[in-house]
Amino acid sequence: MSFGPMPIANRFLLPEDFADEYFFELAPAFCDECTMVQLINQPAPDEMFNDDYAFFSGTSQHMTRHFQDFAELVCKRNLSGDDPFVVELGCNDGIMLQNFMAKGIRHLGVEPSGNVADVARKKGITVTSEFFSEDTAARIVEQHGHADAILAANVMCHIADISSVAAGVNVLLKDTGVLIFEDPYLGDVIKKTSYDQIYDEHVFVFSALSVSRAFEGCGLRLVDVMPQPTHGGSMRYVLAREGAQEPNAAVADLLDQERGMGLDKAGTFDQFRESCEKSRSNLMQVLNDLKAGGKRVVGYGATSKSTTVMNYCGITQDHIEFISDTTPIKQGKFTPGSHIPVKPHDAFKDNYPDYALLFAWNHKAEIMANEEAFAESGGKWINFVPDVSISS
Ligand code: SAH
Ligand code: TMP
C-alpha cells in the first residue's frame, strides 16, 4: 500500500525551505515469509537523524515516569555483579539513562543526533554520537567491556539495517546479557487503525512474530514480552542468547494471539488499507464541515505521526489555523509537507479555538489532565484513533 509522497516527518521548515523540500514515497509492505511490516523506501539515516533533530523525549512527563519504571525493572531483573554496564541505543536527551546515572551505574548512550545527545551530556550522561553498528559495538567493548543490558526504546524500529544491529548486539552483549527494546506494536496499529505510526523513521512495525524471526539468525531468542501503554500501544521485547534463558509463557501466548489476529496473513493488511482510507474520508468530512461552518480548528501536538496524517489526508491551513506544540525547536516553523505554522502552547491557551485536532493522541491522558479549562470553555476535541469522533 502507499500513503503517497511524504516529507521527512520531523523536518520542520521555514518558508525559504519550502521549494527544496525532500519527498519520498511512503509505502509499507508486508512480507509473507518473515511476517515483517516494513517501508519499501526510507530516506538516508542522516537525512532524519542529525544535529537538528526535532524530537526531545523529555517533553512528556508521562514518558519520563515510564522510563524511570523501565530502568527500575532492568536494575531489579537484569543487573547483577559488582559493576554492571548498560548501553542504550538512541538515548536522545537521556530520559532513560538519567535513572542509571543517578544510581551510579556504568552506562553509555549511542545517539547520532548531536543536539539531543548534548542535552543528555549536560545532565552528566556518557554519550557517543554515532549510529550503532557492529563497528561501534567492537569499539565499545574495547573501551568499556561487554554489556549486561542493551536497551533501546522507539529506536530499533528506526534502523533499516537490522542485521547490522543484531551483529553489533552479538559483539557487545555478555553471554548472560539481555537486549531489551520497545516499539509501537503492530497489533495495536491494526486494531486501532493508527496508520500514523507509519512514517519515514519507522521503517518497521514489529510484532513478536517478526521480532523472533529477525533475531533468530544471529542466535538471539525472544524470551519475554511486555505490552506497554506508551505511544498508543507498544511492546517490550526481551532477547537473550540461545540457551541462556528459556522463553516464558507470555511469548507463546502472544505468538498465538498474533496468529489469531492474522498478523501473519497478507489479507489482514488489505483490510488495514481499507480502514485507513475510511478513516481519512471520515476525518476530512469532519474538517470540511467545520470549515464550511466557519469554526476555528487548531492542531494539538506537531508530532512526527501528524506528518503522515496531514499529507495522506490532505489537511491544509484551510482546515487548521496552526498547531500548538511545546517543543521550542518546532515553534515558529511550518509542518513538513502541509506547511501549517507551529506555535507555542500560549497561542492555544490565550485564544481557545472551537475545536482541537488531537494529533498527540498517544499522550491523551496527560493532555486531558492539563487541558480541562479548554473543555470548560466549550472547546471540543477531534479524535481520529481508534475512530474519528468528537469529544469534550
Ligand atoms: N529512546 C528515546 C528516543 C526515541 S527517538 C525515546 O523513546 O523517547 C529515536 C532516537 O534514536 C533518536 O534520538 C535518533 O537520533 C536515534 N537513532 C536513530 N538511528 C539510530 C541508530 N542507528 N543508532 C542509535 N540511535 C539511533
Ligand atoms: P510524540 O508523539 O512523538 O511523542 O510527540 C509529541 C509531540 O507533542 C511533541 O512535539 C511535544 C508535543 N506535546 C505538546 O505540545 N503538549 C503536550 O502536552 C505533550 C505531551 C506533547
Short mmCIF file of C-alpha atoms and ligand atoms in Angstrom, two decimals:
data_model
loop_
_atom_site.label_atom_id
_atom_site.label_comp_id
_atom_site.label_asym_id
_atom_site.label_seq_id
_atom_site.Cartn_x
_atom_site.Cartn_y
_atom_site.Cartn_z
CA MET A 1 0.00 0.00 0.00
CA SER A 2 1.09 3.62 -0.42
CA PHE A 3 0.38 6.75 1.61
CA GLY A 4 1.70 8.84 -1.29
CA PRO A 5 4.58 11.31 -1.38
CA MET A 6 5.79 12.16 2.13
CA PRO A 7 8.32 14.62 3.51
CA ILE A 8 10.72 13.96 6.43
CA ALA A 9 8.35 13.72 9.41
CA ASN A 10 10.49 15.68 11.84
CA ARG A 11 11.88 18.28 9.45
CA PHE A 12 10.03 21.46 10.37
CA LEU A 13 10.76 24.24 7.89
CA LEU A 14 10.94 27.95 7.24
CA PRO A 15 9.22 29.37 4.13
CA GLU A 16 12.58 29.69 2.32
CA ASP A 17 12.97 25.87 2.59
CA PHE A 18 9.58 25.02 1.03
CA ALA A 19 10.79 24.91 -2.58
CA ASP A 20 13.57 22.36 -1.86
CA GLU A 21 11.61 20.10 0.45
CA TYR A 22 12.55 16.41 0.15
CA PHE A 23 9.77 13.90 -0.57
CA PHE A 24 9.78 10.11 -0.87
CA GLU A 25 7.01 7.56 -1.35
CA LEU A 26 5.73 6.24 1.97
CA ALA A 27 4.86 2.66 1.09
CA PRO A 28 4.68 -0.04 3.76
CA ALA A 29 4.66 -3.67 2.66
CA PHE A 30 4.05 -6.99 4.39
CA CYS A 31 6.42 -9.91 3.81
CA ASP A 32 4.60 -13.28 3.86
CA GLU A 33 7.81 -15.11 4.62
CA CYS A 34 9.26 -13.15 7.54
CA THR A 35 5.92 -11.57 8.63
CA MET A 36 7.63 -8.14 8.81
CA VAL A 37 5.78 -4.94 8.02
CA GLN A 38 8.33 -2.53 6.60
CA LEU A 39 8.77 0.50 4.38
CA ILE A 40 9.89 -0.16 0.83
CA ASN A 41 11.83 3.15 0.75
CA GLN A 42 13.37 5.04 3.63
CA PRO A 43 15.34 8.31 3.45
CA ALA A 44 19.05 8.05 4.34
CA PRO A 45 19.56 7.90 8.14
CA ASP A 46 21.46 11.21 8.27
CA GLU A 47 18.56 12.98 6.48
CA MET A 48 16.45 12.10 9.53
CA PHE A 49 18.88 11.97 12.45
CA ASN A 50 21.30 14.88 12.61
CA ASP A 51 22.17 17.93 14.68
CA ASP A 52 18.75 19.48 14.01
CA TYR A 53 16.68 16.53 15.23
CA ALA A 54 13.36 17.92 16.46
CA PHE A 55 12.15 15.22 18.86
CA PHE A 56 13.15 15.66 22.51
CA SER A 57 11.96 12.73 24.64
CA GLY A 58 11.70 14.79 27.82
CA THR A 59 8.72 16.84 26.54
CA SER A 60 6.39 14.29 28.17
CA GLN A 61 6.14 13.89 31.93
CA HIS A 62 4.42 10.53 31.47
CA MET A 63 7.31 9.24 29.37
CA THR A 64 9.77 10.47 32.00
CA ARG A 65 7.97 8.34 34.58
CA HIS A 66 7.70 5.42 32.14
CA PHE A 67 11.47 5.34 31.65
CA GLN A 68 12.05 5.61 35.39
CA ASP A 69 9.95 2.45 35.83
CA PHE A 70 11.68 0.77 32.87
CA ALA A 71 15.12 1.47 34.40
CA GLU A 72 13.97 0.24 37.85
CA LEU A 73 12.84 -3.06 36.35
CA VAL A 74 16.11 -3.53 34.47
CA CYS A 75 18.08 -2.86 37.68
CA LYS A 76 15.96 -5.41 39.57
CA ARG A 77 15.87 -8.17 36.98
CA ASN A 78 18.86 -7.81 34.69
CA LEU A 79 21.78 -6.24 36.54
CA SER A 80 23.89 -8.13 38.99
CA GLY A 81 27.56 -8.31 39.91
CA ASP A 82 29.80 -5.52 41.16
CA ASP A 83 29.99 -3.24 38.19
CA PRO A 84 27.21 -3.78 35.66
CA PHE A 85 27.28 -1.92 32.34
CA VAL A 86 24.22 -0.68 30.44
CA VAL A 87 24.20 0.57 26.85
CA GLU A 88 21.24 2.40 25.36
CA LEU A 89 20.76 2.88 21.62
CA GLY A 90 19.03 6.15 20.72
CA CYS A 91 19.25 7.60 24.24
CA ASN A 92 18.08 11.00 22.94
CA ASP A 93 18.13 13.58 25.78
CA GLY A 94 18.91 10.95 28.40
CA ILE A 95 15.34 10.31 29.54
CA MET A 96 16.16 6.65 30.38
CA LEU A 97 19.89 6.76 31.17
CA GLN A 98 19.48 9.56 33.72
CA ASN A 99 18.00 6.91 36.01
CA PHE A 100 21.07 4.66 35.74
CA MET A 101 23.37 7.64 36.16
CA ALA A 102 21.55 8.63 39.36
CA LYS A 103 22.28 5.17 40.77
CA GLY A 104 25.96 5.38 39.79
CA ILE A 105 25.58 2.55 37.26
CA ARG A 106 28.09 2.46 34.39
CA HIS A 107 26.30 3.39 31.18
CA LEU A 108 26.78 4.57 27.64
CA GLY A 109 24.29 6.15 25.25
CA VAL A 110 24.70 5.75 21.49
CA GLU A 111 22.94 8.74 19.96
CA PRO A 112 23.70 10.03 16.44
CA SER A 113 21.59 13.22 16.71
CA GLY A 114 24.13 15.62 18.20
CA ASN A 115 21.70 18.24 19.54
CA VAL A 116 19.68 15.81 21.68
CA ALA A 117 22.87 13.97 22.74
CA ASP A 118 24.22 17.29 24.04
CA VAL A 119 21.19 17.66 26.31
CA ALA A 120 21.98 14.22 27.77
CA ARG A 121 25.67 15.15 28.18
CA LYS A 122 24.69 18.30 30.08
CA LYS A 123 22.93 16.03 32.58
CA GLY A 124 26.23 14.16 33.09
CA ILE A 125 25.32 11.14 30.97
CA THR A 126 28.05 9.48 28.88
CA VAL A 127 27.10 9.52 25.20
CA THR A 128 28.83 8.68 21.93
CA SER A 129 27.32 10.41 18.90
CA GLU A 130 27.16 7.78 16.17
CA PHE A 131 24.84 5.27 14.52
CA PHE A 132 25.02 1.90 16.27
CA SER A 133 26.67 -0.82 14.15
CA GLU A 134 28.96 -3.82 14.52
CA ASP A 135 32.00 -1.49 14.40
CA THR A 136 30.57 0.78 17.10
CA ALA A 137 29.91 -2.30 19.22
CA ALA A 138 33.51 -3.54 18.86
CA ARG A 139 34.83 -0.11 19.91
CA ILE A 140 32.52 -0.02 22.94
CA VAL A 141 33.75 -3.45 24.02
CA GLU A 142 37.37 -2.28 23.72
CA GLN A 143 36.75 0.82 25.80
CA HIS A 144 34.14 -0.35 28.33
CA GLY A 145 33.82 -4.15 28.15
CA HIS A 146 30.71 -6.21 27.41
CA ALA A 147 27.21 -5.05 28.33
CA ASP A 148 24.84 -6.65 30.83
CA ALA A 149 21.89 -4.97 29.17
CA ILE A 150 21.45 -3.27 25.81
CA LEU A 151 18.34 -1.12 25.82
CA ALA A 152 16.51 0.65 23.01
CA ALA A 153 13.17 2.46 23.15
CA ASN A 154 11.49 3.66 19.98
CA VAL A 155 14.69 3.24 18.03
CA MET A 156 15.02 -0.39 16.88
CA CYS A 157 12.11 0.16 14.50
CA HIS A 158 14.04 3.14 13.06
CA ILE A 159 17.06 1.18 11.84
CA ALA A 160 16.69 -0.36 8.38
CA ASP A 161 19.89 -2.39 8.65
CA ILE A 162 18.55 -4.61 11.41
CA SER A 163 21.14 -7.29 10.66
CA SER A 164 23.95 -4.84 11.47
CA VAL A 165 22.23 -4.06 14.79
CA ALA A 166 21.86 -7.77 15.52
CA ALA A 167 25.55 -8.34 14.67
CA GLY A 168 26.51 -5.40 16.92
CA VAL A 169 24.40 -6.75 19.78
CA ASN A 170 26.13 -10.10 19.36
CA VAL A 171 29.54 -8.45 19.71
CA LEU A 172 28.57 -6.24 22.66
CA LEU A 173 26.39 -8.44 24.85
CA LYS A 174 27.73 -10.55 27.71
CA ASP A 175 26.88 -14.27 27.44
CA THR A 176 24.28 -13.77 30.15
CA GLY A 177 23.21 -10.32 28.93
CA VAL A 178 19.87 -9.20 27.54
CA LEU A 179 18.70 -6.99 24.71
CA ILE A 180 15.51 -5.19 25.72
CA PHE A 181 13.71 -2.94 23.30
CA GLU A 182 10.24 -1.49 22.88
CA ASP A 183 8.48 -0.01 19.90
CA PRO A 184 4.94 0.76 18.70
CA TYR A 185 3.20 -2.60 18.33
CA LEU A 186 1.71 -3.88 15.09
CA GLY A 187 -1.23 -5.46 16.95
CA ASP A 188 -2.28 -2.01 18.21
CA VAL A 189 -1.72 -0.36 14.83
CA ILE A 190 -4.06 -2.88 13.18
CA LYS A 191 -6.67 -2.83 15.97
CA LYS A 192 -6.80 0.98 16.22
CA THR A 193 -6.12 1.87 12.57
CA SER A 194 -3.29 4.01 13.91
CA TYR A 195 -1.73 4.37 10.47
CA ASP A 196 0.06 7.49 11.69
CA GLN A 197 2.65 5.19 13.31
CA ILE A 198 3.88 4.71 9.76
CA TYR A 199 6.33 7.48 8.78
CA ASP A 200 9.89 7.77 7.49
CA GLU A 201 11.63 6.92 10.78
CA HIS A 202 9.52 3.84 11.45
CA VAL A 203 10.97 1.52 8.85
CA PHE A 204 9.50 -1.47 10.72
CA VAL A 205 6.27 -2.03 12.63
CA PHE A 206 7.14 -5.04 14.78
CA SER A 207 5.19 -7.95 16.16
CA ALA A 208 6.52 -10.79 18.31
CA LEU A 209 6.33 -12.96 15.19
CA SER A 210 8.58 -10.69 13.14
CA VAL A 211 10.96 -9.86 16.00
CA SER A 212 11.60 -13.50 16.87
CA ARG A 213 12.40 -14.25 13.22
CA ALA A 214 14.55 -11.16 12.69
CA PHE A 215 16.92 -12.02 15.52
CA GLU A 216 17.00 -15.82 15.43
CA GLY A 217 19.63 -15.84 12.67
CA CYS A 218 22.16 -14.23 15.00
CA GLY A 219 21.48 -16.53 17.92
CA LEU A 220 19.20 -14.23 19.95
CA ARG A 221 15.97 -15.65 21.26
CA LEU A 222 12.78 -13.83 22.30
CA VAL A 223 12.34 -14.80 25.98
CA ASP A 224 9.79 -12.29 27.29
CA VAL A 225 7.25 -9.77 26.02
CA MET A 226 5.56 -6.98 27.98
CA PRO A 227 2.78 -4.86 26.47
CA GLN A 228 3.14 -1.12 27.20
CA PRO A 229 0.51 1.63 27.01
CA THR A 230 3.05 4.15 25.66
CA HIS A 231 2.93 5.71 22.19
CA GLY A 232 -0.57 4.42 21.62
CA GLY A 233 0.32 0.78 22.32
CA SER A 234 3.85 -0.60 22.35
CA MET A 235 5.50 -3.94 23.02
CA ARG A 236 8.66 -4.50 25.03
CA TYR A 237 10.75 -7.45 23.78
CA VAL A 238 13.44 -9.19 25.84
CA LEU A 239 16.00 -11.25 23.93
CA ALA A 240 18.80 -13.41 25.29
CA ARG A 241 21.45 -15.60 23.75
CA GLU A 242 20.25 -19.00 22.59
CA GLY A 243 20.32 -21.38 25.58
CA ALA A 244 20.88 -18.64 28.19
CA GLN A 245 17.21 -18.28 29.21
CA GLU A 246 14.04 -20.22 28.45
CA PRO A 247 11.22 -18.17 26.87
CA ASN A 248 8.38 -17.63 29.32
CA ALA A 249 4.71 -18.43 28.73
CA ALA A 250 3.91 -14.83 27.70
CA VAL A 251 5.91 -15.30 24.50
CA ALA A 252 3.98 -18.37 23.33
CA ASP A 253 0.67 -16.69 24.32
CA LEU A 254 1.45 -13.57 22.31
CA LEU A 255 2.59 -15.54 19.26
CA ASP A 256 -0.72 -17.45 19.39
CA GLN A 257 -2.71 -14.22 19.77
CA GLU A 258 -0.90 -12.72 16.78
CA ARG A 259 -1.68 -15.73 14.59
CA GLY A 260 -5.30 -15.43 15.78
CA MET A 261 -5.34 -11.77 14.68
CA GLY A 262 -3.90 -12.70 11.29
CA LEU A 263 -0.66 -10.76 11.75
CA ASP A 264 0.98 -13.47 9.63
CA LYS A 265 -1.52 -13.08 6.75
CA ALA A 266 -1.40 -10.61 3.85
CA GLY A 267 -5.23 -10.30 3.89
CA THR A 268 -5.04 -8.52 7.26
CA PHE A 269 -3.07 -5.71 5.62
CA ASP A 270 -5.55 -5.40 2.75
CA GLN A 271 -8.25 -4.81 5.37
CA PHE A 272 -5.97 -2.34 7.15
CA ARG A 273 -5.59 -0.33 3.92
CA GLU A 274 -9.37 -0.12 3.59
CA SER A 275 -9.68 1.02 7.23
CA CYS A 276 -7.07 3.75 6.61
CA GLU A 277 -8.99 5.03 3.59
CA LYS A 278 -12.20 5.10 5.62
CA SER A 279 -10.52 6.92 8.49
CA ARG A 280 -9.15 9.51 6.04
CA SER A 281 -12.53 10.21 4.45
CA ASN A 282 -14.27 10.43 7.87
CA LEU A 283 -11.69 12.88 9.18
CA MET A 284 -11.83 15.07 6.08
CA GLN A 285 -15.62 15.08 6.25
CA VAL A 286 -15.45 16.47 9.80
CA LEU A 287 -12.79 19.06 8.91
CA ASN A 288 -14.56 20.20 5.75
CA ASP A 289 -17.89 20.51 7.62
CA LEU A 290 -16.25 22.60 10.36
CA LYS A 291 -14.59 24.79 7.76
CA ALA A 292 -17.91 25.29 5.96
CA GLY A 293 -19.47 26.19 9.35
CA GLY A 294 -16.77 28.83 9.97
CA LYS A 295 -15.36 27.09 13.07
CA ARG A 296 -11.81 27.68 14.30
CA VAL A 297 -9.77 24.47 14.40
CA VAL A 298 -6.25 24.17 15.82
CA GLY A 299 -3.97 21.10 15.84
CA TYR A 300 -2.61 19.88 19.19
CA GLY A 301 0.93 18.42 19.10
CA ALA A 302 3.10 18.68 15.97
CA THR A 303 4.00 15.01 16.31
CA SER A 304 6.04 13.12 13.74
CA LYS A 305 2.92 10.98 13.29
CA SER A 306 0.89 14.03 12.28
CA THR A 307 3.04 14.40 9.15
CA THR A 308 1.54 11.18 7.80
CA VAL A 309 -2.00 12.23 8.75
CA MET A 310 -1.78 15.70 7.22
CA ASN A 311 -0.08 14.64 4.00
CA TYR A 312 -2.14 11.47 3.48
CA CYS A 313 -5.48 13.14 4.24
CA GLY A 314 -4.72 16.45 2.51
CA ILE A 315 -5.07 18.68 5.58
CA THR A 316 -4.05 22.28 4.87
CA GLN A 317 -4.09 25.63 6.62
CA ASP A 318 -7.65 25.99 5.28
CA HIS A 319 -8.62 23.30 7.80
CA ILE A 320 -6.22 24.05 10.65
CA GLU A 321 -5.16 27.54 11.68
CA PHE A 322 -1.95 26.42 13.40
CA ILE A 323 -0.57 23.59 15.55
CA SER A 324 0.24 24.09 19.21
CA ASP A 325 3.45 22.39 20.36
CA THR A 326 5.64 22.75 23.44
CA THR A 327 8.94 21.92 21.66
CA PRO A 328 10.90 25.19 21.15
CA ILE A 329 12.76 23.94 18.02
CA LYS A 330 9.41 23.34 16.22
CA GLN A 331 7.86 26.69 17.16
CA GLY A 332 7.92 29.47 14.55
CA LYS A 333 8.42 26.85 11.84
CA PHE A 334 6.00 25.10 9.48
CA THR A 335 4.94 21.47 9.36
CA PRO A 336 6.56 19.16 6.79
CA GLY A 337 4.65 18.99 3.51
CA SER A 338 1.46 20.66 4.76
CA HIS A 339 3.24 23.91 5.79
CA ILE A 340 0.94 24.74 8.70
CA PRO A 341 2.50 27.11 11.30
CA VAL A 342 3.62 25.64 14.63
CA LYS A 343 3.07 27.92 17.61
CA PRO A 344 3.81 27.72 21.34
CA HIS A 345 1.14 26.46 23.70
CA ASP A 346 0.30 30.05 24.75
CA ALA A 347 -1.19 30.67 21.30
CA PHE A 348 -3.70 27.91 22.06
CA LYS A 349 -4.32 28.78 25.69
CA ASP A 350 -4.69 32.52 25.17
CA ASN A 351 -7.32 32.19 22.46
CA TYR A 352 -9.05 28.81 22.59
CA PRO A 353 -10.31 27.55 19.23
CA ASP A 354 -13.72 25.88 18.80
CA TYR A 355 -12.05 22.53 18.08
CA ALA A 356 -8.62 21.00 18.68
CA LEU A 357 -7.46 18.13 16.48
CA LEU A 358 -5.59 15.80 18.83
CA PHE A 359 -2.52 14.80 16.84
CA ALA A 360 -0.69 13.81 20.07
CA TRP A 361 -3.38 11.20 20.85
CA ASN A 362 -0.71 8.92 22.33
CA HIS A 363 -0.35 11.45 25.19
CA LYS A 364 -4.12 11.80 25.63
CA ALA A 365 -4.28 11.11 29.38
CA GLU A 366 -1.58 13.70 30.12
CA ILE A 367 -3.11 16.28 27.78
CA MET A 368 -6.69 15.85 29.05
CA ALA A 369 -5.46 16.33 32.61
CA ASN A 370 -3.71 19.57 31.61
CA GLU A 371 -6.44 20.97 29.38
CA GLU A 372 -9.58 20.79 31.47
CA ALA A 373 -10.08 24.54 31.00
CA PHE A 374 -10.36 24.09 27.23
CA ALA A 375 -13.33 21.73 27.60
CA GLU A 376 -14.83 24.02 30.28
CA SER A 377 -14.63 26.90 27.79
CA GLY A 378 -16.78 24.83 25.43
CA GLY A 379 -13.85 23.58 23.33
CA LYS A 380 -14.12 20.16 21.69
CA TRP A 381 -11.54 17.59 20.70
CA ILE A 382 -11.40 15.90 17.32
CA ASN A 383 -10.00 12.37 17.63
CA PHE A 384 -9.06 10.03 14.80
CA VAL A 385 -7.71 6.98 16.69
CA PRO A 386 -9.24 4.45 17.04
CA ASP A 387 -12.18 6.15 15.21
CA VAL A 388 -12.95 9.63 14.02
CA SER A 389 -15.00 11.21 16.81
CA ILE A 390 -15.67 14.47 18.65
CA SER A 391 -15.33 14.64 22.42
CA SER A 392 -15.32 17.36 25.07
N1 SAH B 1 14.68 6.50 23.21
C1 SAH B 1 14.02 7.78 23.13
C2 SAH B 1 14.21 8.44 21.75
C3 SAH B 1 13.44 7.82 20.61
S1 SAH B 1 13.64 8.74 19.10
C4 SAH B 1 12.54 7.65 23.45
O1 SAH B 1 12.00 6.55 23.45
O2 SAH B 1 11.92 8.68 23.68
C5 SAH B 1 14.82 7.74 18.25
C6 SAH B 1 16.25 8.12 18.60
O3 SAH B 1 17.10 7.13 18.01
C7 SAH B 1 16.67 9.45 18.02
O4 SAH B 1 17.19 10.26 19.06
C8 SAH B 1 17.70 9.08 16.95
O5 SAH B 1 18.71 10.04 16.78
C9 SAH B 1 18.24 7.75 17.45
N2 SAH B 1 18.77 6.83 16.41
C10 SAH B 1 18.36 6.71 15.13
N3 SAH B 1 19.09 5.77 14.49
C11 SAH B 1 19.97 5.27 15.39
C12 SAH B 1 20.99 4.29 15.32
N4 SAH B 1 21.25 3.62 14.19
N5 SAH B 1 21.72 4.02 16.44
C13 SAH B 1 21.44 4.68 17.60
N6 SAH B 1 20.49 5.63 17.71
C14 SAH B 1 19.77 5.94 16.63
P1 TMP B 2 5.40 12.19 20.11
O1 TMP B 2 4.00 11.77 19.82
O2 TMP B 2 6.34 11.79 19.00
O3 TMP B 2 5.82 11.80 21.50
O4 TMP B 2 5.45 13.79 20.05
C1 TMP B 2 4.62 14.54 20.89
C2 TMP B 2 4.65 15.99 20.43
O5 TMP B 2 3.59 16.68 21.08
C3 TMP B 2 5.93 16.74 20.80
O6 TMP B 2 6.29 17.61 19.74
C4 TMP B 2 5.56 17.55 22.03
C5 TMP B 2 4.09 17.79 21.83
N1 TMP B 2 3.33 17.86 23.08
C6 TMP B 2 2.66 19.05 23.37
O7 TMP B 2 2.71 20.00 22.60
N2 TMP B 2 1.93 19.10 24.54
C7 TMP B 2 1.87 18.05 25.41
O8 TMP B 2 1.22 18.15 26.45
C8 TMP B 2 2.57 16.82 25.08
C9 TMP B 2 2.51 15.65 25.99
C10 TMP B 2 3.28 16.79 23.90
#
